[in-house]
């Protein structure tokens, strides 16, 4: 594995702007000089995460999560540090001298073998699509409007009959157990057989582009299951999959949104219309895992489900889930009764693009959806509609939105609905208990804050104190000295990269966002803090000596400890006098 050099990491960090990078993932609210976002690291509903462009760090005031651009991307996407550096580099268009393959550890030979089998399968089935046996498969695809370019792009293939895939892979030396493990072949009583025999195959990849399974369509119209997917395997978990995410990623970032459809053919229809930022979830229900994958692709999730009633109901459920997870959600109002694939085939790519202009906000969609679900000619149903809709309004934080949509409810229902102030109890945040910090802890944090900001404070610390009591404070102090000695400078963002320990990173961001941080260096304050730390240490030393003196000791040891105890008390007295004279 090749490492990304320190210089390159610094180059990426200094070019990347945290507000810019975070806005690729989250919707950022700007209030004056403040940037805030809904925190993705706890169940947040109001924007609790502060993004500080001056310090290039973020900090959540509710859960305490904090860090710099790299740790944000690393924690958000749950990837390694080098991968996060690579992600940020590609976001800002910086070319690293090492390729992602080189710095991404792929150390699991078992998994590598499974990926290899699936890649061989993709190549084999792609090749077979041009065979004599696959003529009808190819005709079918062409009739569906899929040209050779699209077929190649999505690596669509054909798995012939007669277990030819199994025989091919077996001949290449792959074990039956491994083929069974990725579910391209299945052990049965009559031996091992191809799973996707005589089917058109659509390969499925994970978010990193590794192949994990297939969706496959039967050619024979008599086949009872038209589409089948890979069974759950160690690589493939149905509820976790977002089809096409690895191809959609770049364009989704660029466009700031990701389209979510119901099926593989819809995603391909989008591609035919030249729209690359589309994915699907293989089925209409969405899981929380899929929502978190979707939000890692773009700040806004746009649901584009089928126009029929089940499709719209599924869009409502999925969008509601994404909304509850704090995502920025909108929905395409599909009034055609068709799915995106049918629209492109029966009308045109232009018709799909036209429909995508009907993108409405979550609340607009909800009012539209609910007004279709209830019979607004019946008083009782009208009342139910108003109640349901008001529940949604109470979730909105923006007062303008709340007023606007309250009026909308009145307009749609014909009932007079009064604007209500937000029910704060429903939206209240679970506030983190404030930990009571004692005076010594505060003094230590003050020292760290000054050391981060000023070289003089760091020198003073080295010369006059050299240690802090709390282990994580001590670690951070050493990191600050290290940064000052090796780089000559020390920034919160730079320090964050020096530690892979979450608690240290959170400590750095707490200190950097604290009210003392921006203050200029004041030697008097530093002296006071050093004194406080010393008094704490001497106090606990004195206690320890007192304890020892209670034990049974010979006279020599007793005298030795008594001397130390006396020295300790003398020193303590000196600091306390100094403290009192201030
Ligand atoms: Zn948080």
XYZ file of C-alpha atoms and ligand atoms in Angstrom:
583
model
C 0.000 0.000 0.000
C 1.273 3.437 -0.966
C 0.830 6.360 1.378
C -0.295 9.839 0.430
C 2.579 12.118 1.399
C 2.292 14.636 4.239
C 2.907 17.450 1.731
C 0.014 16.358 -0.439
C -2.324 15.998 2.534
C -1.434 19.543 3.552
C -1.854 20.789 0.006
C -5.360 19.315 -0.207
C -6.272 20.612 3.237
C -5.135 24.143 2.470
C -7.032 24.234 -0.838
C -10.275 22.710 0.417
C -12.864 24.937 2.029
C -14.862 23.219 4.748
C -18.087 25.093 3.960
C -17.774 24.024 0.358
C -17.009 20.395 1.125
C -19.716 19.997 3.786
C -22.271 21.566 1.439
C -21.737 18.628 -0.906
C -23.210 16.437 1.811
C -25.509 18.647 3.850
C -27.751 21.596 3.310
C -25.990 24.566 4.891
C -27.910 27.406 6.487
C -26.142 30.737 6.582
C -26.941 33.288 9.233
C -24.623 36.278 9.034
C -21.123 34.958 9.499
C -22.397 31.659 10.875
C -22.796 28.479 8.893
C -24.978 25.769 10.333
C -26.233 22.367 9.242
C -28.342 19.541 10.627
C -25.784 17.317 12.340
C -25.489 13.923 10.609
C -23.795 12.365 13.628
C -26.786 12.405 15.955
C -30.558 12.445 15.544
C -30.730 16.146 14.871
C -33.727 18.155 13.657
C -32.556 21.717 14.053
C -29.195 22.706 12.630
C -26.862 22.099 15.591
C -23.650 21.770 13.673
C -21.567 24.874 13.328
C -19.136 25.138 10.423
C -16.346 27.580 10.971
C -14.590 28.733 7.778
C -11.971 30.749 9.679
C -10.714 27.741 11.589
C -11.731 25.257 8.880
C -13.452 23.030 11.420
C -16.969 21.892 12.288
C -18.458 21.368 15.732
C -21.836 20.031 16.849
C -23.061 21.757 19.990
C -25.401 18.942 20.898
C -23.408 15.736 20.438
C -19.921 17.243 20.503
C -18.776 15.743 17.194
C -16.118 17.878 15.602
C -13.201 17.852 13.196
C -11.868 19.207 9.918
C -12.683 18.509 6.242
C -11.020 15.118 6.265
C -12.564 13.834 9.475
C -15.972 15.080 8.317
C -15.774 13.081 5.094
C -14.208 10.130 6.900
C -16.968 9.974 9.535
C -19.741 10.796 7.130
C -18.853 8.210 4.535
C -17.375 5.796 7.078
C -14.170 5.433 5.093
C -10.484 5.422 5.950
C -8.368 8.561 6.316
C -6.530 8.125 2.986
C -9.851 7.519 1.242
C -11.216 10.708 2.808
C -8.188 12.651 1.559
C -8.811 11.173 -1.896
C -12.491 12.104 -1.774
C -11.751 15.690 -0.762
C -9.030 15.949 -3.426
C -11.435 14.868 -6.147
C -14.121 17.238 -4.854
C -11.817 20.224 -5.236
C -10.239 18.966 -8.439
C -6.777 18.351 -6.984
C -4.816 15.578 -8.635
C -3.068 13.349 -6.139
C 0.087 11.664 -7.364
C -1.155 8.302 -6.046
C -4.251 6.516 -7.302
C -7.093 5.427 -5.013
C -6.203 1.780 -5.672
C -2.741 2.423 -4.322
C -3.758 3.978 -1.017
C -6.905 1.965 -0.351
C -6.095 -1.099 1.650
C -7.595 -4.195 0.133
C -6.213 -6.647 2.504
C -8.943 -9.286 2.654
C -7.860 -11.977 0.181
C -11.109 -13.899 0.672
C -13.220 -10.907 -0.385
C -10.817 -10.112 -3.197
C -11.388 -13.584 -4.543
C -15.161 -13.111 -4.458
C -14.864 -9.788 -6.316
C -12.683 -11.524 -8.867
C -15.341 -14.176 -9.488
C -18.013 -11.528 -9.964
C -15.798 -9.521 -12.321
C -15.125 -12.685 -14.348
C -18.874 -13.301 -14.422
C -19.517 -9.768 -15.701
C -16.951 -10.217 -18.475
C -18.280 -13.653 -19.410
C -21.945 -12.569 -19.540
C -21.073 -9.393 -21.500
C -19.239 -11.514 -24.022
C -22.071 -14.048 -24.206
C -24.592 -11.326 -25.047
C -23.030 -11.264 -28.510
C -23.392 -15.018 -28.980
C -25.862 -16.833 -31.223
C -27.812 -18.083 -28.210
C -28.340 -14.513 -26.970
C -29.847 -13.159 -30.191
C -33.299 -12.866 -28.673
C -31.834 -11.286 -25.548
C -30.091 -8.660 -27.633
C -33.256 -8.085 -29.677
C -35.184 -7.625 -26.491
C -32.702 -5.004 -25.234
C -32.643 -3.158 -28.550
C -36.441 -3.147 -28.620
C -36.384 -1.603 -25.173
C -34.317 1.169 -26.671
C -31.012 0.123 -25.121
C -28.245 0.672 -27.646
C -24.829 -0.957 -27.520
C -23.313 2.038 -25.777
C -25.778 1.821 -22.871
C -25.377 -1.972 -22.776
C -21.606 -1.570 -22.444
C -21.889 1.206 -19.893
C -24.100 -0.795 -17.534
C -22.255 -4.033 -18.374
C -25.521 -5.738 -19.249
C -24.943 -9.365 -20.183
C -26.496 -12.727 -20.812
C -26.111 -15.867 -18.753
C -26.578 -18.792 -21.204
C -28.241 -22.114 -20.385
C -26.520 -25.434 -19.744
C -24.639 -24.140 -16.723
C -22.075 -22.628 -19.039
C -21.123 -19.919 -16.536
C -20.437 -22.512 -13.862
C -18.403 -24.643 -16.253
C -16.379 -21.599 -17.326
C -15.597 -20.465 -13.774
C -14.935 -24.032 -12.617
C -12.464 -24.488 -15.448
C -10.713 -21.331 -14.328
C -10.146 -22.975 -10.965
C -12.714 -21.326 -8.720
C -14.081 -23.598 -6.027
C -17.748 -24.606 -5.880
C -17.914 -23.149 -2.386
C -16.733 -19.735 -3.610
C -19.162 -19.736 -6.559
C -21.948 -20.662 -4.173
C -20.841 -17.948 -1.761
C -21.415 -15.169 -4.323
C -24.593 -16.892 -5.570
C -23.686 -17.139 -9.259
C -24.058 -20.916 -8.919
C -26.173 -22.818 -6.429
C -25.694 -26.253 -4.920
C -28.779 -28.402 -5.350
C -29.573 -32.089 -4.946
C -28.847 -32.595 -8.638
C -25.492 -30.847 -8.416
C -24.345 -27.272 -8.857
C -26.203 -25.042 -11.340
C -26.181 -21.492 -12.681
C -28.502 -19.192 -10.735
C -29.211 -16.809 -13.625
C -29.523 -19.401 -16.382
C -31.046 -17.916 -19.564
C -31.437 -14.491 -18.070
C -30.278 -10.997 -18.972
C -27.912 -9.852 -16.251
C -27.506 -6.383 -14.745
C -24.429 -6.240 -12.481
C -24.784 -4.491 -9.127
C -21.869 -2.751 -7.397
C -21.307 -1.322 -3.958
C -20.588 2.360 -3.349
C -16.873 1.782 -4.023
C -17.530 0.131 -7.365
C -16.866 -3.451 -6.248
C -19.206 -5.970 -7.911
C -21.525 -7.606 -5.387
C -24.330 -9.298 -7.324
C -26.872 -9.157 -10.111
C -30.402 -8.325 -10.975
C -31.504 -10.652 -13.774
C -34.458 -10.687 -16.126
C -35.952 -13.867 -17.523
C -36.112 -14.121 -21.306
C -38.715 -16.851 -21.316
C -42.117 -15.151 -20.851
C -43.416 -18.265 -19.124
C -40.917 -17.875 -16.344
C -42.873 -17.013 -13.198
C -40.343 -14.602 -11.761
C -39.528 -11.951 -14.324
C -36.761 -10.353 -12.253
C -34.634 -12.088 -9.657
C -31.766 -10.678 -7.612
C -28.749 -12.279 -6.004
C -29.720 -13.876 -2.695
C -28.239 -12.279 0.374
C -24.556 -13.196 0.525
C -21.653 -11.848 2.523
C -21.245 -9.152 -0.145
C -24.879 -8.577 -1.024
C -27.553 -7.475 1.460
C -30.697 -6.449 -0.346
C -31.752 -3.677 2.053
C -28.289 -2.105 1.903
C -28.015 -1.663 -1.835
C -28.200 1.525 -3.822
C -27.826 0.510 -7.463
C -25.531 2.693 -9.599
C -24.184 4.749 -6.676
C -20.568 4.366 -7.813
C -21.363 5.788 -11.266
C -23.751 8.464 -10.006
C -21.438 9.864 -7.345
C -19.482 12.428 -9.350
C -22.464 13.849 -11.169
C -24.557 13.871 -7.974
C -21.890 15.975 -6.278
C -21.754 18.274 -9.213
C -25.529 18.689 -9.477
C -26.054 18.775 -5.716
C -28.810 16.189 -5.916
C -29.408 12.504 -6.425
C -32.481 11.071 -8.142
C -33.873 7.923 -6.555
C -36.058 5.671 -8.719
C -37.662 2.301 -8.181
C -35.876 0.022 -10.615
C -32.712 -0.668 -12.571
C -34.458 0.094 -15.871
C -35.460 3.538 -14.598
C -31.837 4.340 -13.768
C -30.873 3.265 -17.283
C -33.679 5.425 -18.707
C -32.185 8.408 -16.890
C -28.784 7.619 -18.400
C -30.380 7.490 -21.856
C -31.659 10.990 -21.206
C -28.101 12.006 -20.330
C -28.798 12.196 -16.581
C -26.080 10.404 -14.648
C -27.078 11.205 -11.053
C -29.769 8.557 -10.690
C -29.851 5.444 -8.512
C -32.448 2.950 -7.345
C -33.040 0.854 -4.266
C -34.130 -2.452 -5.900
C -37.696 -2.403 -4.651
C -39.970 0.282 -3.357
C -39.193 0.276 0.341
C -36.190 2.167 1.611
C -34.109 1.238 4.652
C -32.287 3.601 7.002
C -29.030 2.193 5.682
C -30.004 3.123 2.149
C -30.996 6.603 3.281
C -27.579 7.111 4.808
C -25.937 5.944 1.564
C -28.135 8.324 -0.417
C -27.276 11.277 1.761
C -23.602 10.531 1.295
C -24.088 11.052 -2.450
C -25.619 14.525 -2.449
C -27.135 17.162 -0.209
C -30.575 16.767 -1.746
C -32.438 13.519 -2.346
C -35.043 13.689 -5.098
C -37.501 10.813 -5.243
C -38.762 9.957 -8.685
C -41.018 6.962 -8.260
C -43.724 5.541 -10.507
C -46.757 7.702 -11.114
C -49.250 5.001 -10.091
C -50.820 4.893 -6.638
C -48.431 2.290 -5.139
C -45.491 4.252 -6.552
C -46.645 7.502 -5.000
C -47.356 5.801 -1.663
C -43.832 4.354 -1.743
C -42.418 7.787 -2.569
C -44.269 9.197 0.438
C -42.865 6.527 2.780
C -39.298 6.767 1.492
C -39.254 10.564 1.369
C -40.733 10.742 4.852
C -37.975 8.467 6.110
C -35.276 10.580 4.483
C -36.917 13.701 5.834
C -36.993 12.250 9.354
C -33.305 11.483 9.007
C -32.742 15.200 8.473
C -32.151 15.086 4.710
C -33.149 17.801 2.295
C -35.862 16.011 0.336
C -37.903 16.799 -2.722
C -40.144 14.733 -4.961
C -40.929 14.705 -8.657
C -44.678 15.109 -9.155
C -45.329 12.285 -11.571
C -48.879 12.589 -12.808
C -48.399 10.351 -15.837
C -49.113 7.013 -14.184
C -45.928 5.750 -15.886
C -42.467 4.975 -14.566
C -39.407 6.843 -15.904
C -38.456 3.939 -18.166
C -41.930 3.867 -19.751
C -41.854 7.633 -20.228
C -38.569 7.504 -22.134
C -39.699 4.537 -24.232
C -43.268 5.562 -25.002
C -42.564 9.274 -25.266
C -39.003 10.551 -25.273
C -35.975 11.445 -23.214
C -37.188 15.040 -23.474
C -40.482 14.059 -21.842
C -38.573 12.690 -18.857
C -36.530 15.870 -18.599
C -39.736 17.894 -18.749
C -41.206 15.840 -15.920
C -38.089 16.366 -13.788
C -38.890 20.072 -13.820
C -41.923 19.228 -11.684
C -39.676 18.934 -8.653
C -41.548 20.034 -5.557
C -40.495 20.431 -1.947
C -41.395 17.809 0.632
C -44.300 19.880 2.008
C -45.752 20.571 -1.435
C -45.585 16.874 -2.187
C -47.177 15.944 1.140
C -50.111 18.313 0.601
C -50.565 16.993 -2.910
C -50.293 13.378 -1.765
C -52.627 13.761 1.213
C -55.189 15.719 -0.769
C -55.332 12.826 -3.234
C -55.635 10.291 -0.451
C -58.599 11.898 1.267
C -61.954 12.622 -0.244
C -62.136 16.346 0.303
C -65.837 16.408 -0.434
C -66.495 14.615 2.842
C -66.316 16.747 5.968
C -64.809 13.974 8.095
C -62.072 13.158 5.600
C -61.393 16.830 5.084
C -60.848 17.143 8.832
C -58.480 14.162 8.795
C -56.575 15.755 5.924
C -56.164 18.979 7.913
C -54.974 17.098 10.993
C -52.424 15.036 9.049
C -51.156 18.080 7.201
C -50.818 20.143 10.386
C -48.677 17.405 11.892
C -46.273 17.872 9.016
C -46.321 21.642 9.430
C -45.246 21.276 13.031
C -42.030 19.647 11.792
C -41.057 22.726 9.810
C -38.603 25.073 11.477
C -38.811 28.007 9.096
C -41.635 30.369 10.057
C -42.204 31.618 6.519
C -42.690 28.030 5.367
C -45.049 27.380 8.238
C -47.227 30.382 7.403
C -47.243 29.607 3.711
C -48.240 25.970 4.091
C -50.858 26.720 6.741
C -52.501 28.991 4.175
C -52.174 26.220 1.602
C -54.039 23.809 3.872
C -56.833 26.359 4.196
C -56.939 26.818 0.463
C -56.993 23.094 -0.381
C -59.463 22.076 2.314
C -61.638 25.160 2.266
C -61.462 25.058 6.071
C -60.179 28.012 8.006
C -56.880 26.930 9.603
C -55.137 29.294 12.001
C -51.381 29.706 11.965
C -49.874 28.226 15.085
C -46.487 28.866 16.634
C -44.294 25.840 16.631
C -44.977 23.329 19.374
C -41.516 23.412 20.883
C -42.030 20.381 23.099
C -42.458 18.186 20.025
C -39.353 19.540 18.423
C -37.239 19.816 21.536
C -33.727 18.466 21.295
C -32.403 15.946 23.740
C -29.833 18.261 25.241
C -26.521 16.785 26.179
C -25.927 16.954 29.877
C -23.288 19.529 30.557
C -20.403 17.822 32.201
C -19.227 19.699 35.247
C -15.645 20.594 34.678
C -13.577 21.364 37.699
C -11.244 24.310 37.952
C -8.149 22.312 37.071
C -9.775 20.914 33.911
C -10.723 24.402 32.858
C -7.228 25.660 33.532
C -5.761 22.849 31.447
C -8.074 23.623 28.555
C -7.116 27.273 28.834
C -3.448 26.301 28.584
C -4.134 24.128 25.529
C -6.112 26.924 23.930
C -3.243 29.346 24.385
C -0.671 26.798 23.227
C -2.608 26.249 20.009
C -2.767 29.971 19.384
C 0.586 31.258 20.411
C 4.160 29.971 20.192
C 5.036 31.867 23.382
C 2.455 29.912 25.344
C 3.836 26.658 23.991
C 7.377 27.607 25.013
C 6.188 28.685 28.441
C 4.386 25.383 28.887
C 7.517 23.436 27.991
C 9.701 25.437 30.324
C 7.448 25.808 33.328
C 4.976 22.969 33.400
C 5.576 20.202 30.855
C 2.579 18.065 31.789
C -1.192 18.143 32.188
C -3.198 15.893 34.494
C -5.944 14.649 32.259
C -4.473 12.026 29.895
C -6.173 13.408 26.772
C -5.050 16.924 27.687
C -1.495 15.645 28.015
C -1.736 13.907 24.617
C -2.992 17.061 22.954
C -0.284 19.171 24.595
C 2.358 16.827 23.173
C 0.729 16.999 19.737
C 0.770 20.794 19.822
C 4.467 20.841 20.721
C 5.152 18.295 18.001
C 3.294 20.400 15.410
C 5.141 23.535 16.504
C 8.528 21.814 16.382
C 8.076 19.990 13.088
C 5.904 22.381 11.050
C 6.490 25.632 12.863
C 2.755 26.250 12.851
C -0.219 24.821 14.641
C -3.821 25.058 13.428
C -6.849 23.204 14.816
C -7.428 21.667 11.404
C -3.818 20.496 11.161
C -3.929 19.014 14.670
C -7.048 17.053 13.824
C -5.161 15.182 11.117
C -2.459 14.198 13.586
C -4.873 12.151 15.654
C -7.067 9.241 14.732
C -8.640 9.300 18.183
C -12.182 10.658 18.097
C -12.054 12.001 21.670
C -8.907 14.011 20.894
C -10.451 15.419 17.728
C -13.554 16.452 19.626
C -11.382 18.042 22.292
C -9.527 20.073 19.660
C -12.750 21.363 18.129
C -14.228 22.141 21.574
C -11.226 24.233 22.466
C -11.049 25.926 19.075
C -14.715 26.905 19.189
C -14.528 28.022 22.830
C -14.878 31.694 23.713
C -11.271 31.976 24.931
C -9.731 30.756 21.713
C -9.751 33.982 19.723
C -8.341 36.084 22.546
C -4.762 37.333 22.152
C -2.084 35.724 24.271
C -1.996 37.084 27.819
C 0.933 35.956 29.924
C -0.878 36.723 33.164
C -3.712 34.399 32.231
C -1.203 31.704 31.268
C 0.623 32.069 34.593
C -2.658 31.800 36.458
C -3.640 28.633 34.614
C -0.226 27.047 35.170
C -0.509 27.865 38.865
C -3.930 26.244 39.069
C -2.640 23.047 37.499
C 0.339 22.991 39.849
C -1.853 23.517 42.901
C -4.060 20.610 41.855
C -1.092 18.346 41.366
C 0.548 19.359 44.655
C -2.737 18.858 46.474
C -3.074 15.309 45.247
C 0.606 14.641 45.997
C 0.107 15.892 49.542
C -2.885 13.594 49.915
C -0.823 10.658 48.732
C 1.948 11.339 51.267
C -0.606 11.631 54.030
C -1.966 8.209 53.071
C 1.512 6.679 53.098
C 2.201 8.071 56.547
C -0.825 6.217 57.882
C 0.800 2.921 57.010
C 3.245 0.963 59.134
C 6.719 2.263 58.219
C 10.232 2.001 59.601
C 11.649 5.226 60.923
C 13.947 5.868 57.921
C 11.192 5.647 55.364
C 8.864 7.622 57.559
C 11.427 10.434 57.797
C 11.926 10.384 54.016
C 8.222 10.702 53.334
C 7.823 13.367 56.006
C 10.495 15.427 54.258
C 8.778 15.064 50.906
C 5.446 15.901 52.463
C 6.878 19.054 54.038
C 8.449 20.149 50.742
C 5.198 19.576 48.977
C 3.241 21.621 51.499
C 5.804 24.420 51.338
C 5.538 24.606 47.578
C 1.783 24.458 47.758
C 1.754 27.339 50.209
C 3.932 29.406 47.871
C 1.544 28.933 44.929
C -1.512 29.594 47.054
C 0.039 32.828 48.375
C 0.887 33.832 44.823
C -2.645 33.062 43.772
C -4.077 35.150 46.606
C -1.849 38.102 45.858
C -3.209 38.349 42.294
Zn -24.380 16.231 16.565
